[in-house]
mmCIF file of C-alpha atoms and ligand atoms in Angstrom:
data_model
loop_
_atom_site.group_PDB
_atom_site.id
_atom_site.type_symbol
_atom_site.label_atom_id
_atom_site.label_comp_id
_atom_site.label_asym_id
_atom_site.label_seq_id
_atom_site.Cartn_x
_atom_site.Cartn_y
_atom_site.Cartn_z
ATOM 1 C CA MET A 1 -29.079 32.338 13.183
ATOM 2 C CA GLN A 2 -26.726 30.036 11.324
ATOM 3 C CA ILE A 3 -23.282 29.411 12.820
ATOM 4 C CA GLU A 4 -20.585 28.266 10.416
ATOM 5 C CA LYS A 5 -17.311 26.746 11.597
ATOM 6 C CA ASN A 6 -13.842 27.212 10.088
ATOM 7 C CA LYS A 7 -15.299 29.400 7.367
ATOM 8 C CA SER A 8 -12.939 30.665 4.673
ATOM 9 C CA LEU A 9 -12.923 34.470 4.540
ATOM 10 C CA LYS A 10 -11.469 34.637 1.004
ATOM 11 C CA GLU A 11 -14.737 36.008 -0.421
ATOM 12 C CA PHE A 12 -15.144 38.436 2.472
ATOM 13 C CA ASN A 13 -11.951 40.494 2.155
ATOM 14 C CA THR A 14 -11.070 42.487 -0.963
ATOM 15 C CA PHE A 15 -7.410 41.376 -0.771
ATOM 16 C CA GLY A 16 -8.754 37.838 -1.367
ATOM 17 C CA ILE A 17 -6.652 36.327 1.422
ATOM 18 C CA ASP A 18 -7.617 32.769 2.309
ATOM 19 C CA CYS A 19 -7.767 32.863 6.122
ATOM 20 C CA ALA A 20 -10.471 31.137 8.145
ATOM 21 C CA ALA A 21 -12.851 32.254 10.874
ATOM 22 C CA LYS A 22 -13.242 29.838 13.783
ATOM 23 C CA TYR A 23 -16.963 30.725 13.933
ATOM 24 C CA PHE A 24 -18.913 32.870 11.480
ATOM 25 C CA ILE A 25 -22.422 34.339 11.543
ATOM 26 C CA SER A 26 -23.968 36.536 8.858
ATOM 27 C CA ILE A 27 -26.130 39.144 10.585
ATOM 28 C CA SER A 28 -29.150 40.433 8.699
ATOM 29 C CA SER A 29 -31.324 41.890 11.482
ATOM 30 C CA GLN A 30 -30.948 43.699 14.800
ATOM 31 C CA ASP A 31 -32.480 40.671 16.555
ATOM 32 C CA GLU A 32 -29.921 38.352 15.017
ATOM 33 C CA LEU A 33 -27.199 40.723 16.122
ATOM 34 C CA LEU A 34 -28.450 40.722 19.710
ATOM 35 C CA ASP A 35 -28.820 36.925 19.701
ATOM 36 C CA ALA A 36 -25.282 36.500 18.424
ATOM 37 C CA LEU A 37 -23.871 38.896 21.018
ATOM 38 C CA ARG A 38 -25.747 37.120 23.818
ATOM 39 C CA SER A 39 -24.548 33.709 22.700
ATOM 40 C CA GLU A 40 -21.420 32.426 24.335
ATOM 41 C CA ILE A 41 -19.958 30.647 21.356
ATOM 42 C CA HIS A 42 -16.614 32.326 21.770
ATOM 43 C CA SER A 43 -15.216 34.864 24.200
ATOM 44 C CA LYS A 44 -13.738 36.922 21.366
ATOM 45 C CA LEU A 45 -15.626 38.821 18.673
ATOM 46 C CA PHE A 46 -14.475 40.094 15.324
ATOM 47 C CA ILE A 47 -16.701 42.506 13.403
ATOM 48 C CA LEU A 48 -16.527 42.217 9.623
ATOM 49 C CA GLY A 49 -18.032 44.771 7.246
ATOM 50 C CA GLY A 50 -17.100 44.916 3.576
ATOM 51 C CA GLY A 51 -13.588 43.585 4.290
ATOM 52 C CA SER A 52 -12.131 46.342 2.141
ATOM 53 C CA ASN A 53 -9.728 47.880 4.586
ATOM 54 C CA MET A 54 -7.959 44.981 6.200
ATOM 55 C CA LEU A 55 -5.126 42.579 5.634
ATOM 56 C CA LEU A 56 -5.600 39.151 7.197
ATOM 57 C CA THR A 57 -2.259 37.650 8.196
ATOM 58 C CA LYS A 58 -3.657 34.764 10.229
ATOM 59 C CA ASP A 59 -6.797 32.727 10.910
ATOM 60 C CA ILE A 60 -9.241 34.437 13.229
ATOM 61 C CA ASP A 61 -9.726 32.639 16.506
ATOM 62 C CA ALA A 62 -12.999 34.391 17.314
ATOM 63 C CA LEU A 63 -16.669 34.604 16.440
ATOM 64 C CA VAL A 64 -16.769 36.646 13.221
ATOM 65 C CA LEU A 65 -19.962 38.663 12.791
ATOM 66 C CA HIS A 66 -20.493 39.624 9.180
ATOM 67 C CA ILE A 67 -22.687 42.720 9.281
ATOM 68 C CA ASN A 68 -25.217 42.301 6.501
ATOM 69 C CA LEU A 69 -27.923 44.727 7.657
ATOM 70 C CA LYS A 70 -29.701 46.183 4.589
ATOM 71 C CA GLY A 71 -32.077 49.054 3.953
ATOM 72 C CA ILE A 72 -32.235 52.768 3.075
ATOM 73 C CA GLU A 73 -34.877 55.059 4.556
ATOM 74 C CA VAL A 74 -35.673 58.775 4.216
ATOM 75 C CA VAL A 75 -35.984 59.986 7.815
ATOM 76 C CA ASN A 76 -36.324 63.735 7.296
ATOM 77 C CA GLU A 77 -36.487 66.357 4.583
ATOM 78 C CA THR A 78 -36.233 70.128 4.259
ATOM 79 C CA ASN A 79 -36.497 72.260 1.119
ATOM 80 C CA HIS A 80 -32.830 71.808 0.474
ATOM 81 C CA HIS A 81 -31.794 68.620 2.274
ATOM 82 C CA VAL A 82 -32.737 64.982 2.594
ATOM 83 C CA PHE A 83 -31.691 62.853 5.584
ATOM 84 C CA LEU A 84 -31.130 59.204 4.723
ATOM 85 C CA LYS A 85 -30.698 56.464 7.288
ATOM 86 C CA VAL A 86 -28.729 53.644 5.734
ATOM 87 C CA ASN A 87 -28.100 50.273 7.323
ATOM 88 C CA ALA A 88 -24.485 49.266 7.855
ATOM 89 C CA GLY A 89 -24.403 46.328 5.430
ATOM 90 C CA GLU A 90 -25.332 48.332 2.327
ATOM 91 C CA ASN A 91 -22.537 48.370 -0.225
ATOM 92 C CA TRP A 92 -21.007 51.858 -0.361
ATOM 93 C CA HIS A 93 -20.864 52.266 -4.139
ATOM 94 C CA GLU A 94 -24.409 50.942 -4.627
ATOM 95 C CA PHE A 95 -25.553 53.547 -2.100
ATOM 96 C CA VAL A 96 -23.693 56.262 -4.053
ATOM 97 C CA GLN A 97 -25.489 55.119 -7.231
ATOM 98 C CA TYR A 98 -28.851 55.173 -5.414
ATOM 99 C CA CYS A 99 -28.150 58.810 -4.460
ATOM 100 C CA ILE A 100 -27.156 59.784 -8.008
ATOM 101 C CA ASN A 101 -30.330 58.124 -9.376
ATOM 102 C CA ASN A 102 -32.428 60.124 -6.898
ATOM 103 C CA ASP A 103 -30.433 63.325 -7.499
ATOM 104 C CA PHE A 104 -29.221 63.483 -3.888
ATOM 105 C CA GLY A 105 -25.888 65.336 -3.874
ATOM 106 C CA GLY A 106 -22.813 65.129 -1.671
ATOM 107 C CA ILE A 107 -21.151 61.759 -2.155
ATOM 108 C CA GLU A 108 -20.663 61.636 -5.936
ATOM 109 C CA ASN A 109 -16.904 62.246 -5.466
ATOM 110 C CA LEU A 110 -16.816 59.105 -3.304
ATOM 111 C CA SER A 111 -17.962 56.846 -6.151
ATOM 112 C CA LEU A 112 -16.441 53.391 -6.477
ATOM 113 C CA ILE A 113 -14.849 53.279 -3.022
ATOM 114 C CA PRO A 114 -14.993 49.629 -1.946
ATOM 115 C CA GLY A 115 -16.561 48.608 1.354
ATOM 116 C CA ASN A 116 -19.821 49.046 3.205
ATOM 117 C CA VAL A 117 -21.725 52.006 4.632
ATOM 118 C CA GLY A 118 -21.187 50.927 8.241
ATOM 119 C CA THR A 119 -17.422 50.925 8.020
ATOM 120 C CA ALA A 120 -17.127 54.205 6.103
ATOM 121 C CA PRO A 121 -17.149 56.382 9.269
ATOM 122 C CA ILE A 122 -14.430 54.347 10.982
ATOM 123 C CA GLN A 123 -11.736 55.608 8.673
ATOM 124 C CA ASN A 124 -13.644 58.674 7.400
ATOM 125 C CA ILE A 125 -13.335 57.554 3.770
ATOM 126 C CA GLY A 126 -12.295 60.284 1.386
ATOM 127 C CA ALA A 127 -11.410 61.002 -2.216
ATOM 128 C CA TYR A 128 -11.180 63.908 -4.660
ATOM 129 C CA GLY A 129 -11.712 66.689 -2.153
ATOM 130 C CA VAL A 130 -14.621 65.111 -0.214
ATOM 131 C CA GLU A 131 -14.651 63.155 3.017
ATOM 132 C CA LEU A 132 -17.448 61.200 4.648
ATOM 133 C CA LYS A 133 -17.532 63.759 7.488
ATOM 134 C CA ASP A 134 -18.844 66.391 5.006
ATOM 135 C CA VAL A 135 -22.181 64.532 4.679
ATOM 136 C CA PHE A 136 -22.298 62.555 7.921
ATOM 137 C CA GLU A 137 -25.171 63.533 10.229
ATOM 138 C CA SER A 138 -24.991 60.730 12.826
ATOM 139 C CA CYS A 139 -24.697 57.001 13.315
ATOM 140 C CA SER A 140 -26.147 54.430 15.691
ATOM 141 C CA ALA A 141 -23.873 51.907 17.269
ATOM 142 C CA LEU A 142 -24.419 49.001 19.601
ATOM 143 C CA HIS A 143 -22.112 48.679 22.593
ATOM 144 C CA LEU A 144 -20.705 45.151 22.566
ATOM 145 C CA GLU A 145 -20.850 44.674 26.322
ATOM 146 C CA THR A 146 -23.872 46.630 27.521
ATOM 147 C CA LEU A 147 -25.834 45.905 24.295
ATOM 148 C CA LYS A 148 -27.136 49.481 24.479
ATOM 149 C CA ASN A 149 -27.518 51.691 21.418
ATOM 150 C CA LYS A 150 -25.655 54.954 21.260
ATOM 151 C CA GLU A 151 -26.082 57.772 18.781
ATOM 152 C CA PHE A 152 -22.853 59.451 17.628
ATOM 153 C CA SER A 153 -23.152 62.950 16.149
ATOM 154 C CA ASN A 154 -20.669 64.315 13.632
ATOM 155 C CA SER A 155 -18.635 66.063 16.328
ATOM 156 C CA ASP A 156 -18.777 62.996 18.627
ATOM 157 C CA CYS A 157 -16.950 61.044 15.919
ATOM 158 C CA LYS A 158 -13.852 63.313 16.003
ATOM 159 C CA PHE A 159 -13.218 62.806 12.314
ATOM 160 C CA GLY A 160 -9.724 63.417 10.961
ATOM 161 C CA TYR A 161 -7.709 62.318 7.932
ATOM 162 C CA ARG A 162 -8.620 58.596 7.631
ATOM 163 C CA ASN A 163 -9.398 58.720 11.327
ATOM 164 C CA SER A 164 -12.251 58.832 13.858
ATOM 165 C CA ILE A 165 -13.146 57.986 17.455
ATOM 166 C CA PHE A 166 -13.803 54.405 16.237
ATOM 167 C CA LYS A 167 -10.070 53.959 15.590
ATOM 168 C CA ASN A 168 -9.144 55.503 18.941
ATOM 169 C CA GLU A 169 -11.080 55.957 22.210
ATOM 170 C CA VAL A 170 -13.879 53.477 21.441
ATOM 171 C CA LYS A 171 -11.930 51.123 19.172
ATOM 172 C CA GLY A 172 -13.477 47.623 19.185
ATOM 173 C CA LYS A 173 -16.226 48.633 21.612
ATOM 174 C CA TYR A 174 -19.149 49.249 19.229
ATOM 175 C CA ILE A 175 -20.795 47.882 16.118
ATOM 176 C CA ILE A 176 -22.079 50.632 13.833
ATOM 177 C CA THR A 177 -25.547 49.517 12.753
ATOM 178 C CA ASP A 178 -26.696 52.457 10.609
ATOM 179 C CA VAL A 179 -25.494 55.820 9.367
ATOM 180 C CA THR A 180 -27.602 58.927 8.674
ATOM 181 C CA PHE A 181 -26.443 61.188 5.849
ATOM 182 C CA LYS A 182 -27.383 64.804 5.142
ATOM 183 C CA LEU A 183 -27.470 65.241 1.384
ATOM 184 C CA THR A 184 -28.660 68.027 -0.896
ATOM 185 C CA LYS A 185 -31.813 67.757 -3.031
ATOM 186 C CA ASN A 186 -31.012 70.773 -5.201
ATOM 187 C CA GLU A 187 -28.278 73.391 -5.726
ATOM 188 C CA HIS A 188 -25.670 70.731 -5.116
ATOM 189 C CA ALA A 189 -22.262 72.001 -3.965
ATOM 190 C CA LYS A 190 -20.221 70.432 -6.716
ATOM 191 C CA ARG A 191 -16.616 69.854 -5.853
ATOM 192 C CA ILE A 192 -14.669 69.705 -9.092
ATOM 193 C CA SER A 193 -11.522 71.695 -8.320
ATOM 194 C CA TYR A 194 -9.429 68.533 -7.980
ATOM 195 C CA GLY A 195 -7.134 68.494 -11.042
ATOM 196 C CA ALA A 196 -7.953 64.990 -12.255
ATOM 197 C CA ILE A 197 -11.720 65.686 -12.146
ATOM 198 C CA LYS A 198 -11.309 68.966 -14.045
ATOM 199 C CA ASN A 199 -9.276 67.231 -16.731
ATOM 200 C CA GLU A 200 -11.709 64.337 -17.059
ATOM 201 C CA LEU A 201 -14.710 66.679 -17.433
ATOM 202 C CA ALA A 202 -12.826 68.885 -19.910
ATOM 203 C CA ALA A 203 -11.938 65.819 -21.988
ATOM 204 C CA HIS A 204 -15.690 65.247 -22.397
ATOM 205 C CA ASN A 205 -16.422 68.964 -22.990
ATOM 206 C CA ILE A 206 -18.589 69.138 -19.868
ATOM 207 C CA GLU A 207 -18.602 72.693 -18.495
ATOM 208 C CA ASP A 208 -21.506 72.571 -16.073
ATOM 209 C CA PRO A 209 -21.541 68.989 -14.757
ATOM 210 C CA ASN A 210 -24.397 67.445 -12.830
ATOM 211 C CA ILE A 211 -23.676 64.980 -10.017
ATOM 212 C CA SER A 212 -23.960 62.062 -12.408
ATOM 213 C CA ASP A 213 -21.245 63.583 -14.648
ATOM 214 C CA ILE A 214 -19.010 64.011 -11.591
ATOM 215 C CA SER A 215 -19.603 60.437 -10.494
ATOM 216 C CA LYS A 216 -18.769 59.175 -13.997
ATOM 217 C CA ALA A 217 -15.582 61.268 -14.037
ATOM 218 C CA VAL A 218 -14.507 59.870 -10.655
ATOM 219 C CA ILE A 219 -15.256 56.325 -11.805
ATOM 220 C CA ALA A 220 -13.155 56.843 -14.953
ATOM 221 C CA ILE A 221 -10.228 58.245 -12.920
ATOM 222 C CA ARG A 222 -10.368 55.467 -10.354
ATOM 223 C CA GLU A 223 -10.672 52.751 -12.993
ATOM 224 C CA SER A 224 -7.607 54.122 -14.791
ATOM 225 C CA LYS A 225 -5.427 54.014 -11.651
ATOM 226 C CA LEU A 226 -6.895 51.655 -9.112
ATOM 227 C CA PRO A 227 -7.331 47.912 -9.650
ATOM 228 C CA ASP A 228 -10.824 46.409 -9.353
ATOM 229 C CA PRO A 229 -10.730 44.148 -6.258
ATOM 230 C CA LYS A 230 -13.001 41.662 -8.058
ATOM 231 C CA LYS A 231 -10.249 41.130 -10.625
ATOM 232 C CA LEU A 232 -7.097 41.812 -8.601
ATOM 233 C CA GLY A 233 -7.115 41.576 -4.806
ATOM 234 C CA ASN A 234 -6.284 44.860 -3.080
ATOM 235 C CA SER A 235 -7.353 47.163 -0.310
ATOM 236 C CA GLY A 236 -7.085 50.585 -1.963
ATOM 237 C CA SER A 237 -4.352 52.771 -0.552
ATOM 238 C CA PHE A 238 -2.274 50.525 1.670
ATOM 239 C CA PHE A 239 -0.458 53.418 3.361
ATOM 240 C CA LYS A 240 -1.588 56.833 4.547
ATOM 241 C CA ASN A 241 0.008 59.910 3.065
ATOM 242 C CA PRO A 242 2.509 60.972 5.746
ATOM 243 C CA ILE A 243 2.132 64.351 7.406
ATOM 244 C CA ILE A 244 5.420 66.024 8.288
ATOM 245 C CA SER A 245 6.370 69.128 10.240
ATOM 246 C CA LEU A 246 7.608 72.369 8.697
ATOM 247 C CA SER A 247 11.240 71.709 9.630
ATOM 248 C CA GLU A 248 11.077 68.172 8.195
ATOM 249 C CA PHE A 249 9.381 69.582 5.117
ATOM 250 C CA ASN A 250 12.113 72.206 4.623
ATOM 251 C CA SER A 251 14.919 69.672 4.656
ATOM 252 C CA PHE A 252 12.857 67.256 2.511
ATOM 253 C CA THR A 253 12.150 69.809 -0.263
ATOM 254 C CA GLU A 254 15.735 71.034 -0.224
ATOM 255 C CA GLN A 255 16.814 67.501 -1.103
ATOM 256 C CA PHE A 256 13.838 66.648 -3.328
ATOM 257 C CA PRO A 257 12.597 69.898 -4.869
ATOM 258 C CA GLU A 258 10.553 68.005 -7.470
ATOM 259 C CA ALA A 259 8.426 66.156 -4.869
ATOM 260 C CA PRO A 260 4.659 66.858 -4.866
ATOM 261 C CA PHE A 261 3.104 67.982 -1.559
ATOM 262 C CA TYR A 262 -0.096 69.450 -0.075
ATOM 263 C CA LYS A 263 0.098 72.173 2.517
ATOM 264 C CA ILE A 264 -2.186 71.291 5.434
ATOM 265 C CA SER A 265 -1.427 74.182 7.747
ATOM 266 C CA GLU A 266 1.361 76.676 8.408
ATOM 267 C CA THR A 267 3.254 73.948 10.232
ATOM 268 C CA SER A 268 2.335 70.674 8.510
ATOM 269 C CA TYR A 269 2.603 69.220 5.036
ATOM 270 C CA LYS A 270 1.283 66.026 3.469
ATOM 271 C CA ILE A 271 3.540 64.116 1.069
ATOM 272 C CA PRO A 272 1.961 61.577 -1.338
ATOM 273 C CA ALA A 273 3.169 58.166 -0.172
ATOM 274 C CA GLY A 274 2.619 56.922 -3.747
ATOM 275 C CA TRP A 275 5.365 59.258 -4.939
ATOM 276 C CA LEU A 276 7.781 58.165 -2.199
ATOM 277 C CA ILE A 277 7.151 54.475 -2.951
ATOM 278 C CA GLU A 278 7.556 55.009 -6.685
ATOM 279 C CA GLN A 279 10.845 56.879 -6.146
ATOM 280 C CA SER A 280 12.026 54.046 -3.914
ATOM 281 C CA GLY A 281 11.704 51.783 -6.927
ATOM 282 C CA PHE A 282 8.750 49.602 -5.936
ATOM 283 C CA LYS A 283 6.073 50.629 -8.449
ATOM 284 C CA GLY A 284 5.014 47.609 -10.525
ATOM 285 C CA THR A 285 7.295 45.170 -8.645
ATOM 286 C CA GLN A 286 6.178 41.663 -7.705
ATOM 287 C CA PHE A 287 7.459 39.250 -5.043
ATOM 288 C CA GLY A 288 5.727 35.898 -5.451
ATOM 289 C CA ASP A 289 2.039 36.750 -5.668
ATOM 290 C CA ALA A 290 2.410 39.967 -3.637
ATOM 291 C CA GLY A 291 2.991 43.152 -5.600
ATOM 292 C CA VAL A 292 2.856 46.917 -5.939
ATOM 293 C CA HIS A 293 0.312 48.078 -8.500
ATOM 294 C CA LYS A 294 1.754 49.330 -11.788
ATOM 295 C CA ASN A 295 -0.455 52.442 -12.015
ATOM 296 C CA GLN A 296 -0.585 53.512 -8.355
ATOM 297 C CA ALA A 297 2.312 52.696 -6.050
ATOM 298 C CA LEU A 298 0.161 53.245 -2.952
ATOM 299 C CA VAL A 299 -1.829 50.100 -3.714
ATOM 300 C CA LEU A 300 -0.493 46.644 -2.820
ATOM 301 C CA VAL A 301 -2.038 43.766 -4.748
ATOM 302 C CA ASN A 302 -2.560 40.024 -4.489
ATOM 303 C CA TYR A 303 -1.876 38.402 -7.867
ATOM 304 C CA GLY A 304 -3.680 35.227 -6.803
ATOM 305 C CA ASN A 305 -2.501 33.205 -3.870
ATOM 306 C CA ALA A 306 -0.443 35.605 -1.796
ATOM 307 C CA THR A 307 -0.745 35.099 1.938
ATOM 308 C CA GLY A 308 -1.398 38.057 4.194
ATOM 309 C CA GLU A 309 2.074 37.561 5.632
ATOM 310 C CA GLU A 310 3.682 37.881 2.208
ATOM 311 C CA ILE A 311 1.843 41.142 1.586
ATOM 312 C CA TRP A 312 2.746 42.400 5.056
ATOM 313 C CA ASN A 313 6.427 41.523 4.499
ATOM 314 C CA LEU A 314 6.357 43.516 1.275
ATOM 315 C CA ALA A 315 4.760 46.436 3.140
ATOM 316 C CA LEU A 316 7.531 46.318 5.758
ATOM 317 C CA LYS A 317 10.187 46.210 3.052
ATOM 318 C CA ILE A 318 8.643 49.291 1.397
ATOM 319 C CA GLN A 319 8.330 51.079 4.732
ATOM 320 C CA SER A 320 11.986 50.594 5.607
ATOM 321 C CA LYS A 321 13.273 51.559 2.124
ATOM 322 C CA VAL A 322 11.171 54.756 2.145
ATOM 323 C CA LYS A 323 12.522 55.545 5.620
ATOM 324 C CA LYS A 324 16.087 54.981 4.403
ATOM 325 C CA ASP A 325 15.641 57.033 1.214
ATOM 326 C CA PHE A 326 13.610 59.966 2.591
ATOM 327 C CA ASN A 327 13.772 59.725 6.386
ATOM 328 C CA ILE A 328 9.948 59.635 6.379
ATOM 329 C CA THR A 329 7.923 56.899 8.065
ATOM 330 C CA ILE A 330 4.832 55.771 6.166
ATOM 331 C CA GLU A 331 2.120 54.056 8.198
ATOM 332 C CA PRO A 332 -0.430 51.515 6.934
ATOM 333 C CA GLU A 333 -3.927 52.780 6.299
ATOM 334 C CA VAL A 334 -5.393 49.275 6.330
ATOM 335 C CA ASN A 335 -5.950 47.314 9.535
ATOM 336 C CA VAL A 336 -3.425 44.532 9.741
ATOM 337 C CA ILE A 337 -4.959 41.574 11.560
HETATM 338 N N1 EPU B 401 2.021 59.609 -7.122
HETATM 339 C C1 EPU B 401 3.168 59.113 -7.714
HETATM 340 N N2 EPU B 401 3.245 57.769 -8.004
HETATM 341 C C2 EPU B 401 2.234 56.928 -7.747
HETATM 342 C C3 EPU B 401 1.062 57.423 -7.145
HETATM 343 C C4 EPU B 401 0.972 58.763 -6.838
HETATM 344 O O1 EPU B 401 4.111 59.836 -7.974
HETATM 345 O O2 EPU B 401 2.391 55.746 -8.053
HETATM 346 C C5 EPU B 401 1.941 61.036 -6.798
HETATM 347 C C6 EPU B 401 1.500 61.893 -7.960
HETATM 348 O O3 EPU B 401 2.321 63.031 -7.987
HETATM 349 C C7 EPU B 401 0.115 62.340 -7.623
HETATM 350 C C8 EPU B 401 0.135 62.309 -6.114
HETATM 351 O O4 EPU B 401 1.019 61.236 -5.780
HETATM 352 O O5 EPU B 401 -0.147 63.631 -8.094
HETATM 353 C C9 EPU B 401 -1.217 62.037 -5.511
HETATM 354 O O6 EPU B 401 -1.774 60.880 -6.112
HETATM 355 P P1 EPU B 401 -3.366 60.658 -6.201
HETATM 356 O O7 EPU B 401 -4.027 61.902 -6.645
HETATM 357 O O8 EPU B 401 -3.592 59.411 -6.975
HETATM 358 O O9 EPU B 401 -3.808 60.499 -4.714
HETATM 359 P P2 EPU B 401 -3.129 59.727 -3.497
HETATM 360 O O10 EPU B 401 -2.606 60.726 -2.549
HETATM 361 O O11 EPU B 401 -2.217 58.695 -4.003
HETATM 362 C C10 EPU B 401 -5.353 59.767 -2.076
HETATM 363 C C11 EPU B 401 -6.160 58.776 -1.281
HETATM 364 C C12 EPU B 401 -6.997 57.893 -2.207
HETATM 365 C C13 EPU B 401 -7.913 58.800 -2.999
HETATM 366 C C14 EPU B 401 -7.049 59.822 -3.785
HETATM 367 C C15 EPU B 401 -7.873 60.825 -4.555
HETATM 368 C C16 EPU B 401 -4.881 58.342 0.742
HETATM 369 C C17 EPU B 401 -4.010 57.383 1.480
HETATM 370 N N3 EPU B 401 -5.276 57.958 -0.468
HETATM 371 O O12 EPU B 401 -4.421 59.003 -2.863
HETATM 372 O O13 EPU B 401 -7.793 57.033 -1.405
HETATM 373 O O14 EPU B 401 -8.723 58.052 -3.897
HETATM 374 O O15 EPU B 401 -6.211 60.560 -2.869
HETATM 375 O O16 EPU B 401 -8.449 61.749 -3.671
HETATM 376 O O17 EPU B 401 -5.193 59.413 1.261
HETATM 377 C C18 EPU B 401 -7.938 54.874 -0.408
HETATM 378 O O18 EPU B 401 -7.924 55.448 0.677
HETATM 379 O O19 EPU B 401 -8.057 53.616 -0.510
HETATM 380 C C19 EPU B 401 -7.811 55.668 -1.622
HETATM 381 C C20 EPU B 401 -7.698 55.108 -2.830
#
């Protein structure tokens, strides 16, 4: 177990923010994890996965555990399904590609989402009509104080839109060490009703796509709109799409009849935050090295040396202008540290 001091986290967060960890350990086995948790290097712990859903605004005065547990294992099979247990430190997109190569269906729509497998359940990652919860069987997690393992089933996780028990009741109490997925081996349920996917497949004259075609379509759509964190620091959607009540929705659409929306239930509607931010005039704007992406207003970017504080100040500025213009509060999707 190697302990590093005052370690820069620039390479460990997709925003590319240069904050430091007081102590840092890269964890590549369960034993190392237990050793690190039993050590008394620092009274505070900070668990770091792929660093794709956080904005660092200050140095971390804690022991940072970088979860680097690797490995994919088939744990069960039926005629129709395969159950894969995947360790938390596997890169999400590489895992998606592994599934496509083995013709395991279910997560092709989630291609190219940054981050690691172990952090995917925390915010129930989702894109193009699919959410992690649709393929999630269970996960194992280690309790930070008792050091006991607990198995969380799909219903235990209380998944919601970019939400789960790990952001609420048990926030900060567990480290997810592996996730088991239930995927299809044949007769894949292909989800291609999302407009952008349909258009992308049609543009290539693909009428009956296989999961690889769907993955390629999703990759093409994402690459056209979303910046590659390796080239331009970002954390995907910075804000969640706000959900408003029917009465709020009625007065909103009366004023802005052209606004896009998704009906969630008889009494709630989701409004694309990207549209609100674009209408508020922020799309493509830049303040120092902090900016709003030119192709997708929901994505804040670091043009090089922005500090987390600069990006956070921009986020606050956007939040208050959107509130003023539309009387709707947009909340960050990323964890602001
Ligand atoms: N829009 C604009 N201007 C913009 C961006 C979007 O007007 O700059 C409007 C458009 O009308 C568009 C609508 O917003 O039709 C929706 O945009 P899009 O389909 O790109 O999806 P989104 O709501 O912006 C969500 C997720 C993405 C996910 C896509 C596709 C959230 C917060 N974001 O974005 O997730 O990839 O749907 O399913 O729910 C992420 O979480 O990091 C992420 C990228």
